[in-house]
Structures are given as structure tokens and as C-alpha cells.
Tab-separated table of C-alpha atoms in Angstrom:
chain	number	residue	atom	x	y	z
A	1	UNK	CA	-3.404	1.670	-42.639
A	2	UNK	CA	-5.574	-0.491	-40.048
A	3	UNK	CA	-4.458	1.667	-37.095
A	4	UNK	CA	-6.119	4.859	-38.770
A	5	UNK	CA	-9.085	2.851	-39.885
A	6	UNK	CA	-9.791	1.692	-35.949
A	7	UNK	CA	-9.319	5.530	-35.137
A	8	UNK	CA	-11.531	6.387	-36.980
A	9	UNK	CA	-14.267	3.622	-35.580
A	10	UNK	CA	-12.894	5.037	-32.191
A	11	UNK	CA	-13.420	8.322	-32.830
A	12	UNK	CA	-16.687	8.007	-34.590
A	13	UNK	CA	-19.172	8.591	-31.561
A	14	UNK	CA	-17.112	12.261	-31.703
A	15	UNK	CA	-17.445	13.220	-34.258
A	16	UNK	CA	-20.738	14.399	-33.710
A	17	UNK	CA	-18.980	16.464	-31.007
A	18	UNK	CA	-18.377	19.778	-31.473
A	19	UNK	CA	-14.758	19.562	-29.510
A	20	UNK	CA	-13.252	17.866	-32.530
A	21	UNK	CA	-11.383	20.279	-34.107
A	22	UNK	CA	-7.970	18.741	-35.630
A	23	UNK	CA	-8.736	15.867	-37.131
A	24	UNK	CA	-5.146	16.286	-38.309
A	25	UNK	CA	-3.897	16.174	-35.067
A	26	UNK	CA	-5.885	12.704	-34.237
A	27	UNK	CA	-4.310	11.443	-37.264
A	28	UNK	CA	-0.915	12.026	-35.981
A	29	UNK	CA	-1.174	10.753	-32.348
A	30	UNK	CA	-3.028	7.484	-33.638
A	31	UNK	CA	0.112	7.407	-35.662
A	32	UNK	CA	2.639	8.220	-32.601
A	33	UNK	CA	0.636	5.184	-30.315
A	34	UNK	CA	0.610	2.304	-33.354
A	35	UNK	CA	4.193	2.831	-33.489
A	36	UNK	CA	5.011	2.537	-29.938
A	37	UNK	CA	2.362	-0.870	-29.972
A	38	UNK	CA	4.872	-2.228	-32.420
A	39	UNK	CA	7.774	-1.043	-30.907
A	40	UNK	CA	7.078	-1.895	-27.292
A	41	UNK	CA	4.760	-5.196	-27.861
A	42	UNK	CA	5.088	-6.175	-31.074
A	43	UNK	CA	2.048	-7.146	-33.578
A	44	UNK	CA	0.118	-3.723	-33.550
A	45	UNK	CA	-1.799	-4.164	-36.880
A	46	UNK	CA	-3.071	-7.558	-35.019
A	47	UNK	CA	-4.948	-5.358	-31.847
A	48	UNK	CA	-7.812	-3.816	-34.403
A	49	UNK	CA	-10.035	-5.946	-34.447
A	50	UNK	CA	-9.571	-7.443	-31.016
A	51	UNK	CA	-9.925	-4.326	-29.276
A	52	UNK	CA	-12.745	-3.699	-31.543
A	53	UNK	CA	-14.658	-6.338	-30.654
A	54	UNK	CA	-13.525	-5.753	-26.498
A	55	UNK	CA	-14.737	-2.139	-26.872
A	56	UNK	CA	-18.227	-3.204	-28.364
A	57	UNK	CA	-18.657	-6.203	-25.622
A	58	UNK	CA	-17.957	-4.027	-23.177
A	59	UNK	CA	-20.148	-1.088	-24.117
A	60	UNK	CA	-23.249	-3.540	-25.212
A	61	UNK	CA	-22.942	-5.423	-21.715
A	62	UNK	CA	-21.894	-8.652	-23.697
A	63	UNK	CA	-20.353	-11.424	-21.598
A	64	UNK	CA	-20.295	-13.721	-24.327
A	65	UNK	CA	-18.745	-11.629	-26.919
A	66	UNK	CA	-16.130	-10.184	-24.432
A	67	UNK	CA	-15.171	-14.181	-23.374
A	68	UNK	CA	-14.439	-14.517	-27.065
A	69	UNK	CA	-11.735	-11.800	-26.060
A	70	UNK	CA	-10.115	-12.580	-22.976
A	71	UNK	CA	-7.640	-14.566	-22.042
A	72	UNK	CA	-8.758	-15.999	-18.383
A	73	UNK	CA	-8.425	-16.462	-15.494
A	74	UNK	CA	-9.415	-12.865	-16.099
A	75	UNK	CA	-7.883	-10.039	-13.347
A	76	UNK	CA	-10.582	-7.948	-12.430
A	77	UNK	CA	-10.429	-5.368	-8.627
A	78	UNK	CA	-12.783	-8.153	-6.924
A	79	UNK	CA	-10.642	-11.054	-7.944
A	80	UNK	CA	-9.649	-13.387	-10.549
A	81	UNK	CA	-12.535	-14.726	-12.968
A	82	UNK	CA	-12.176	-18.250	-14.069
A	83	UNK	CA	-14.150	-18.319	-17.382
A	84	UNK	CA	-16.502	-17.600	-19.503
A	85	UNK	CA	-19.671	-18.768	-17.289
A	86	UNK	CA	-18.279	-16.622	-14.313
A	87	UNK	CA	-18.024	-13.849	-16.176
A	88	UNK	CA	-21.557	-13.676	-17.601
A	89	UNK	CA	-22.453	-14.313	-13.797
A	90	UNK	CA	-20.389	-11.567	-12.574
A	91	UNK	CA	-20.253	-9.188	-15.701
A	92	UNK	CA	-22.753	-6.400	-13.926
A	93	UNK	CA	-19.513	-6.472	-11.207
A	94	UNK	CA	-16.615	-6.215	-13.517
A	95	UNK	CA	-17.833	-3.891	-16.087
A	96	UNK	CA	-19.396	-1.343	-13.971
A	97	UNK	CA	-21.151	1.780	-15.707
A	98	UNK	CA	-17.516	3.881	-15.075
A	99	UNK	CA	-15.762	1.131	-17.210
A	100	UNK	CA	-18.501	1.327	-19.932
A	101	UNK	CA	-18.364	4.953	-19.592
A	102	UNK	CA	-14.773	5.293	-20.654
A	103	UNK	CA	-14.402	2.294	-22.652
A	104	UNK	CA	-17.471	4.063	-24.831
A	105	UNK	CA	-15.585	7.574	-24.784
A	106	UNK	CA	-11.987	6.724	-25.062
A	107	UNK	CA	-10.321	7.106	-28.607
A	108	UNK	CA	-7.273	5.594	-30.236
A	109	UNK	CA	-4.634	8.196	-29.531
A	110	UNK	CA	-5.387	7.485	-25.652
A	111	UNK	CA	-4.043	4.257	-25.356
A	112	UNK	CA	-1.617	3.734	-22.640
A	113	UNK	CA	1.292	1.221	-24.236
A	114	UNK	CA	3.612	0.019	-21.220
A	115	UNK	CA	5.487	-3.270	-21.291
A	116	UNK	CA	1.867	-4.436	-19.393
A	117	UNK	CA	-0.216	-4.005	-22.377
A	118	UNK	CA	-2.478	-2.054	-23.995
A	119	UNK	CA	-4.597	0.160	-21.498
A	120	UNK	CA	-7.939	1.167	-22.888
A	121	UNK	CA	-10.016	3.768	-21.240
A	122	UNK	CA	-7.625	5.188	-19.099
A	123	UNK	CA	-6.680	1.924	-17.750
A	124	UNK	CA	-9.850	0.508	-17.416
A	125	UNK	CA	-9.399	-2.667	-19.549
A	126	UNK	CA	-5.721	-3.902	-20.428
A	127	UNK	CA	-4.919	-5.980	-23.349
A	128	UNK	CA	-1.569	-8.103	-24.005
A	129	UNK	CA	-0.173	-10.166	-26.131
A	130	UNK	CA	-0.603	-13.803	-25.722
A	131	UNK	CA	1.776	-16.177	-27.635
A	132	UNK	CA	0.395	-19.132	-29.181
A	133	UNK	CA	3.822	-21.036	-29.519
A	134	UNK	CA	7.026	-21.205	-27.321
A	135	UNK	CA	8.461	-19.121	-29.582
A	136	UNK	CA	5.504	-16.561	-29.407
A	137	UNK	CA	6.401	-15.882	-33.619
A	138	UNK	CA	2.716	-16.271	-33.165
A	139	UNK	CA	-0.089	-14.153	-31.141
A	140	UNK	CA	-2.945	-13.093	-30.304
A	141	UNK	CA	-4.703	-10.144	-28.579
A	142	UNK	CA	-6.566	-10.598	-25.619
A	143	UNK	CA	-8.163	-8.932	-22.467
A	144	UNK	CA	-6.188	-9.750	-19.635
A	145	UNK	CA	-7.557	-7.091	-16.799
A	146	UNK	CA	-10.618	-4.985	-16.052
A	147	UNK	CA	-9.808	-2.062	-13.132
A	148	UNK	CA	-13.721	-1.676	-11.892
């Protein structure tokens, strides 16, 4: 299933870690926070390779590969950012070290899934659904916030 193959890509900078001991255990609350993504928001298969590609952005310092991902105007704690030319201005401001640092260390089975979104990283970064028709039978996954 996708949701235990982006666990896995997650989990992978631990698992040179010696405090990963159940892999088990991982398997099962990756499991538990899939199913609440589909049951609370709907399209949970969809978030992979979004967040993916949010968590690698973020980590590498990308502004142009994290625009690709985010839904603007983008919330951020100093304000709204327009677009994707403000936030390569502005990127050293929104993703400070402490949002790299636990958008590098957080795993798959720490999501937070709340009628908000997706929180990655403690809460760092949120993701949500955005439709794509009035219906929203179609959507996508993008960032929407960045707590800094």
C-alpha cells in the first residue's frame, strides 16, 4: 500500500538510528493515521507524493519545488505569502532551521489529521485538500500553512 511505502521513505533517515526498535509497531500506526486521512479528509492515497515532495523542498531549502506544492496565498506566523516569487524572497523567514528540523525528523505515524489538514512536523507545515471542481469529486494536496 502507498501509505506504508511513504513510511518507509519517512522513516528512512531512522533507520540508521538505534531507537528503532518495532518496526512492527510503525507499521501499525502508519496504518491507524492513513485511515483516519481517509476517514476525516478524504483522498489519503493522493497525500504521498505531495507531502513527499513538501518534505524534500522544505528540508533542501527549495522555494521553487515547495511553490509547486502550495496552494497560496500561503499562511505563514509573519503573514500571508502571495506566490511563488515571495516565497523564494522570504523562504529563509518561513522555513526557519526549527521547521527544517522537524520536517527532516518527523515520520508518518506523527501526522496530526484534524478537520484542518494534515499537520507535518508537529504542526509545522499543514496540508489540505484543495478541490479542483465545485463538487470537489476531484483534489489535490497542497501546503496551505507553515507555523515558523
Amino acid at each position: 500500500m502507498k501509505a506504508l511505502r511513504i513510511a518507509a521513505l519517512i522513516a528512512a533517515p531512522l533507520l540508521v538510528s538505534p531507537c528503532l526498535a518495532a518496526m512492527p509497531a510503525l507499521a501499525d500506526d502508519d496504518m491507524a493515521v492513513h485511515d483516519r486521512i481517509e476517514q476525516v479528509l478524504g483522498f489519503a492515497d493522493d497525500l504521498d507524493e505531495p507531502m513527499l515532495s513538501a518534505r524534500e523542498a522544505i528540508v533542501n531549502g527549495d522555494a521553487a519545488a515547495l511553490a509547486e506544492v502550495t496552494e497560496f496565498p500561503l499562511r505563514t506566523s509573519n503573514g500571508e505569502i502571495a506566490d511563488a516569487d515571495e516565497l523564494a524572497e522570504r523562504m529563509d523567514e518561513v522555513v526557519t532551521p526549527a521547521v527544517r528540523k522537524a520536517i527532516k525528523s518527523m515520520t508518518y505515524g506523527d501526522l496530526i489529521v484534524s478537520s484542518d489538514g494534515v499537520g507535518m512536523g508537529n504542526g509545522a507545515v499543514w496540508m489540505n485538500l484543495i478541490c479542483d471542481d465545485s463538487a470537489c469529486n476531484e483534489a489535490h494536496w497542497a501546503v496551505i500553512s507553515i507555523n515558523n
